[in-house]
């Protein structure tokens, strides 16, 4: 404490930052105050029950002001050029008068303890712009937990006036499913000729893709990109027609040479026109809300079950019995569940 600049205390006195009420925080967000938004997201991500309660109240107040944005999911393996692409894409959107929030879902960060997505230093142009809000992924928690927080962060960012929300994730299967359950459009980035594309097909990610973008379409990559684009246009036509009725498009871009983004922005406009006119945008968001509700119920039930003292006690012996084949896992689960119902 002694090392603190003595003037800081005086400076902080004049600024009411620390103990804002729920109403003050929500009002701040709705007026577009980025500090209020940041603080609310920090509370959302906190594991302290009071913080979570506070954030829940703020989200509730912001909910009527949400929904007015394009929610765009962007995925791709590390090194594919996500941050370079988002930096370039975001800059163009800002030129068009948009306000962009970038949120990340990064389950790997809960293992490594550090977030590699949504990092401000990765998006140099955007990080200096007032029209952009960049938020790294929480660095702890399960995929389900991180995803739930991202969904609520989307609401807060929309209430703060951001009209384009980008949800970024690394290409590791499950996180893409989580992202696709909270966005309107799903974009996948690939580099031509790296073999990633085959993995994408294998993992069933391709079925989710609305717009496939080959990055680094420059230098030696130009020819490879051209060939891969053709192959993918054909391959994507072989997938069943999507619920949205949209036929996925294949494009390419070079963030280094700043070329190709106009076409991507144009296709996004066409996509949103398509899903607005056939009502898919609204239907999809309604389905997503119902899914969100069910995810939440599942999480509450699961927590309640495992935090039940009687269950925790019984589980130790039951697990042993299952291992020793004294009882089948199904019978054991049924018996434990009945015990839970009796004791809760
Ligand atoms: P991320 O890990 O997916 O976010 O990828 P980055 O945006 O950090 O890019 C990974 C590497 O690819 C970096 O060395 C970038 O300089 C390079 N890169 C990104 N975009 C392009 C591009 O348009 N052309 C070329 N040639 N390299 C690029």
XYZ file of C-alpha atoms and ligand atoms in Angstrom:
372
model
C 0.000 0.000 0.000
C 2.858 2.378 0.849
C 4.105 2.138 -2.698
C 0.927 3.660 -4.024
C 1.113 7.119 -5.434
C -0.524 9.202 -2.680
C -2.439 11.126 -5.325
C -4.178 7.997 -6.565
C -6.390 7.789 -3.497
C -7.473 11.382 -4.053
C -8.079 10.728 -7.739
C -10.128 7.626 -7.048
C -12.257 9.472 -4.511
C -13.852 11.566 -7.213
C -14.731 8.605 -9.406
C -17.495 6.310 -8.318
C -16.303 3.088 -9.822
C -16.132 0.369 -7.252
C -19.525 0.101 -5.654
C -22.015 0.839 -8.382
C -25.479 -0.527 -7.742
C -27.228 -2.913 -10.119
C -29.324 -0.033 -11.482
C -26.306 2.241 -11.943
C -24.413 -0.506 -13.737
C -27.331 -1.392 -16.027
C -28.028 2.289 -16.764
C -24.338 2.796 -17.523
C -24.336 -0.141 -19.934
C -27.484 1.047 -21.691
C -25.862 4.468 -22.127
C -22.868 2.755 -23.724
C -20.427 3.138 -20.819
C -17.657 0.629 -21.559
C -16.391 0.617 -17.970
C -19.795 -0.391 -16.684
C -19.910 -3.099 -19.351
C -16.451 -4.408 -18.458
C -17.222 -4.473 -14.769
C -20.509 -6.283 -15.319
C -18.775 -8.946 -17.418
C -16.126 -9.332 -14.713
C -18.906 -9.990 -12.195
C -20.493 -12.438 -14.622
C -17.246 -14.349 -14.821
C -16.646 -14.296 -11.073
C -17.131 -17.455 -9.026
C -18.299 -15.456 -5.998
C -22.056 -16.023 -5.500
C -22.788 -12.323 -4.690
C -21.052 -11.236 -7.897
C -23.037 -13.771 -9.892
C -26.286 -12.578 -8.307
C -25.350 -8.981 -9.109
C -24.547 -9.880 -12.725
C -27.763 -11.836 -13.071
C -29.746 -8.750 -12.007
C -27.836 -6.570 -14.462
C -28.448 -9.052 -17.301
C -32.153 -9.067 -16.417
C -32.321 -5.281 -16.684
C -30.375 -5.265 -19.949
C -32.389 -8.033 -21.600
C -35.090 -5.739 -23.059
C -32.339 -3.709 -24.751
C -30.684 -6.736 -26.336
C -31.168 -8.632 -29.566
C -30.345 -5.844 -31.948
C -27.182 -7.176 -33.456
C -25.684 -9.597 -35.892
C -24.176 -12.451 -33.932
C -21.299 -13.906 -35.891
C -19.360 -17.031 -34.907
C -15.811 -17.373 -36.208
C -13.768 -20.518 -35.778
C -10.438 -21.862 -36.969
C -7.398 -23.653 -35.617
C -4.629 -21.602 -33.952
C -2.478 -19.943 -36.608
C -5.158 -19.930 -39.313
C -5.270 -16.146 -39.076
C -8.323 -15.486 -36.903
C -7.031 -12.422 -35.121
C -5.580 -10.906 -38.309
C -8.886 -11.556 -40.060
C -11.031 -10.120 -37.255
C -8.775 -7.062 -37.032
C -9.211 -6.431 -40.769
C -12.908 -7.329 -40.825
C -13.658 -5.211 -37.764
C -11.824 -2.219 -39.171
C -13.942 -2.363 -42.339
C -17.153 -2.703 -40.358
C -16.224 0.305 -38.252
C -15.640 2.254 -41.483
C -19.224 1.329 -42.350
C -20.404 2.810 -39.048
C -20.699 -0.401 -37.035
C -19.812 -1.035 -33.398
C -18.164 -4.375 -32.738
C -17.790 -6.544 -29.684
C -15.447 -9.520 -29.814
C -15.946 -12.265 -27.267
C -14.133 -15.565 -27.097
C -14.957 -19.106 -26.141
C -11.734 -20.819 -25.344
C -11.999 -24.075 -23.443
C -8.256 -24.636 -23.797
C -7.654 -21.683 -21.496
C -9.124 -23.607 -18.568
C -6.351 -26.146 -19.048
C -3.453 -23.838 -19.853
C -4.586 -21.124 -17.438
C -4.036 -18.477 -20.095
C -6.382 -17.210 -22.739
C -5.149 -17.282 -26.306
C -8.312 -15.847 -27.806
C -9.863 -12.431 -27.677
C -6.537 -11.052 -26.611
C -6.236 -7.347 -27.256
C -2.637 -7.576 -28.312
C -3.702 -9.878 -31.143
C -5.898 -7.224 -32.741
C -3.805 -4.127 -32.961
C -6.061 -1.949 -35.075
C -9.252 -2.762 -33.256
C -7.807 -2.453 -29.789
C -7.215 1.255 -30.354
C -10.763 1.925 -31.562
C -13.585 3.196 -29.406
C -16.061 1.367 -31.644
C -14.571 -1.992 -30.726
C -14.819 -3.886 -27.458
C -12.530 -6.894 -27.084
C -13.013 -9.335 -24.269
C -10.782 -12.356 -23.712
C -12.306 -15.626 -22.642
C -12.527 -16.351 -18.915
C -9.437 -18.292 -17.946
C -11.173 -20.841 -15.777
C -14.174 -23.045 -15.899
C -15.747 -25.739 -18.011
C -16.832 -25.235 -21.598
C -20.463 -25.178 -20.438
C -19.676 -22.518 -17.850
C -17.643 -20.370 -20.238
C -20.363 -20.670 -22.893
C -23.097 -19.623 -20.445
C -21.084 -16.547 -19.544
C -20.529 -15.709 -23.183
C -24.270 -15.875 -23.856
C -24.900 -13.394 -21.069
C -22.032 -11.199 -22.227
C -23.695 -11.019 -25.660
C -26.793 -9.548 -24.023
C -24.769 -6.960 -22.138
C -22.800 -5.963 -25.262
C -25.994 -5.583 -27.285
C -27.555 -3.452 -24.552
C -24.412 -1.292 -24.694
C -25.112 -0.609 -28.371
C -22.760 -3.012 -30.122
C -24.480 -4.029 -33.349
C -22.009 -6.694 -34.438
C -21.005 -9.381 -31.971
C -18.195 -11.691 -32.964
C -17.789 -14.908 -31.006
C -14.375 -16.348 -31.657
C -13.333 -19.892 -30.898
C -10.523 -22.313 -31.645
C -11.352 -25.322 -33.771
C -11.673 -28.009 -31.164
C -15.033 -29.601 -31.880
C -17.219 -29.026 -28.862
C -16.590 -25.319 -28.594
C -17.902 -24.886 -32.138
C -21.142 -26.552 -31.150
C -21.401 -24.174 -28.213
C -20.752 -21.182 -30.484
C -23.217 -22.282 -33.137
C -25.868 -22.439 -30.413
C -25.559 -18.720 -29.777
C -24.901 -17.082 -33.152
C -26.882 -16.289 -36.295
C -24.123 -17.121 -38.743
C -21.166 -19.446 -38.467
C -17.935 -18.752 -40.338
C -15.020 -21.118 -40.545
C -11.529 -20.017 -41.477
C -9.149 -22.388 -43.258
C -5.785 -22.120 -44.949
C -5.596 -23.812 -48.329
C -3.561 -26.988 -48.572
C -2.952 -27.579 -44.864
C -5.211 -30.591 -44.416
C -7.260 -28.826 -41.730
C -10.172 -28.860 -44.110
C -10.467 -32.641 -43.933
C -10.501 -32.536 -40.165
C -13.326 -30.055 -40.364
C -15.386 -32.464 -42.389
C -14.587 -35.379 -40.091
C -15.601 -33.610 -36.966
C -18.950 -32.680 -38.445
C -18.175 -28.998 -38.251
C -18.807 -28.443 -41.932
C -22.534 -29.034 -41.456
C -22.627 -25.944 -39.255
C -20.713 -23.673 -41.603
C -22.549 -20.900 -43.441
C -19.516 -19.140 -44.846
C -16.174 -20.803 -45.385
C -13.243 -18.435 -45.697
C -9.791 -19.352 -46.949
C -7.306 -17.034 -45.272
C -3.836 -15.981 -46.435
C -4.905 -15.791 -50.076
C -1.613 -14.224 -51.107
C 1.855 -15.137 -52.392
C 2.370 -18.869 -52.875
C -1.086 -19.594 -51.488
C -3.065 -17.985 -54.314
C -3.137 -21.051 -56.555
C -3.775 -23.512 -53.762
C -6.618 -21.328 -52.526
C -8.199 -21.222 -55.957
C -8.156 -25.026 -56.223
C -9.407 -25.587 -52.665
C -12.218 -23.084 -53.109
C -13.526 -25.013 -56.114
C -13.277 -28.347 -54.266
C -15.158 -26.992 -51.305
C -17.883 -25.401 -53.345
C -18.587 -28.867 -54.701
C -18.166 -30.650 -51.346
C -20.471 -28.282 -49.476
C -23.248 -28.886 -51.976
C -23.262 -32.546 -50.968
C -24.327 -31.809 -47.406
C -28.047 -31.894 -46.595
C -29.870 -28.574 -46.995
C -29.658 -26.551 -43.795
C -32.713 -25.589 -41.727
C -32.055 -21.996 -42.733
C -32.307 -22.952 -46.423
C -28.932 -21.257 -46.945
C -26.391 -22.810 -49.267
C -22.928 -22.313 -47.725
C -20.574 -20.008 -49.590
C -16.814 -20.251 -50.037
C -14.689 -17.096 -50.115
C -11.088 -16.082 -49.603
C -9.254 -13.217 -48.006
C -5.812 -11.862 -47.336
C -5.487 -9.822 -44.170
C -1.904 -8.978 -45.049
C -2.728 -7.647 -48.501
C -6.073 -6.310 -47.339
C -8.091 -7.952 -50.033
C -11.352 -9.866 -50.094
C -13.185 -8.424 -47.105
C -15.713 -6.474 -49.198
C -17.020 -9.735 -50.675
C -17.353 -11.262 -47.236
C -19.289 -8.256 -45.953
C -21.532 -8.439 -49.033
C -22.235 -12.159 -48.513
C -23.052 -11.506 -44.866
C -25.619 -8.911 -45.972
C -27.138 -11.443 -48.381
C -27.168 -14.081 -45.635
C -28.951 -11.801 -43.167
C -31.460 -10.746 -45.811
C -32.116 -14.425 -46.488
C -32.667 -15.447 -42.846
C -34.696 -12.327 -42.109
C -37.045 -12.807 -45.043
C -37.683 -16.488 -44.294
C -38.013 -15.783 -40.546
C -35.174 -18.173 -39.669
C -33.344 -15.451 -37.721
C -36.190 -15.159 -35.209
C -37.004 -18.876 -35.093
C -33.364 -19.785 -34.567
C -32.962 -17.272 -31.738
C -36.131 -18.592 -30.102
C -34.786 -22.140 -30.304
C -31.476 -20.950 -28.900
C -33.250 -19.333 -25.933
C -35.114 -22.553 -25.184
C -31.851 -24.461 -25.423
C -30.220 -21.944 -23.093
C -33.036 -22.484 -20.588
C -32.609 -26.245 -20.770
C -28.838 -26.038 -20.484
C -29.265 -23.956 -17.375
C -31.747 -26.377 -15.822
C -29.411 -29.273 -16.580
C -26.544 -27.433 -14.925
C -28.589 -26.552 -11.819
C -29.819 -30.124 -11.441
C -26.342 -31.538 -11.903
C -24.853 -29.166 -9.336
C -27.646 -29.870 -6.902
C -27.134 -33.622 -7.303
C -23.378 -33.637 -6.834
C -23.416 -31.072 -4.035
C -25.918 -33.134 -2.063
C -24.050 -34.445 1.022
C -25.839 -37.780 1.124
C -25.032 -38.388 -2.563
C -21.405 -37.375 -2.150
C -21.101 -39.872 0.672
C -22.848 -42.730 -1.153
C -21.055 -42.076 -4.420
C -17.700 -43.145 -3.001
C -18.903 -46.670 -2.165
C -21.157 -46.972 -5.204
C -18.273 -46.141 -7.552
C -16.244 -48.894 -5.904
C -19.133 -51.345 -6.230
C -19.483 -50.504 -9.919
C -15.773 -51.050 -10.505
C -15.961 -54.402 -8.706
C -19.043 -55.322 -10.733
C -21.168 -55.756 -7.600
C -23.806 -53.540 -9.177
C -24.422 -52.365 -12.730
C -23.845 -48.664 -13.491
C -27.473 -48.283 -14.547
C -28.923 -49.800 -11.381
C -26.455 -47.801 -9.289
C -27.445 -44.561 -11.019
C -31.149 -45.301 -10.539
C -30.668 -46.060 -6.865
C -28.578 -42.955 -6.303
C -31.161 -40.840 -8.086
C -33.951 -42.222 -5.899
C -31.828 -41.466 -2.834
C -31.356 -37.924 -4.134
C -35.092 -37.432 -4.605
C -35.720 -38.629 -1.037
C -33.060 -36.400 0.487
C -33.686 -33.179 -1.418
P -4.748 -16.993 -35.088
O -3.881 -17.796 -34.184
O -5.768 -17.851 -35.779
O -5.392 -15.816 -34.418
O -3.816 -16.436 -36.262
P -3.046 -15.038 -36.433
O -3.948 -13.991 -36.950
O -2.312 -14.752 -35.168
O -2.035 -15.400 -37.595
C -1.138 -16.488 -37.523
C 0.036 -16.229 -38.459
O -0.446 -16.137 -39.795
C 0.779 -14.942 -38.173
O 2.139 -15.174 -38.363
C 0.228 -13.981 -39.201
O 1.145 -12.973 -39.558
C -0.045 -14.909 -40.373
N -1.122 -14.360 -41.205
C -2.336 -13.910 -40.782
N -3.043 -13.447 -41.820
C -2.287 -13.613 -42.936
C -2.479 -13.304 -44.338
O -3.487 -12.745 -44.765
N -1.456 -13.662 -45.176
C -0.330 -14.270 -44.738
N 0.599 -14.590 -45.657
N -0.106 -14.543 -43.434
C -1.062 -14.212 -42.538
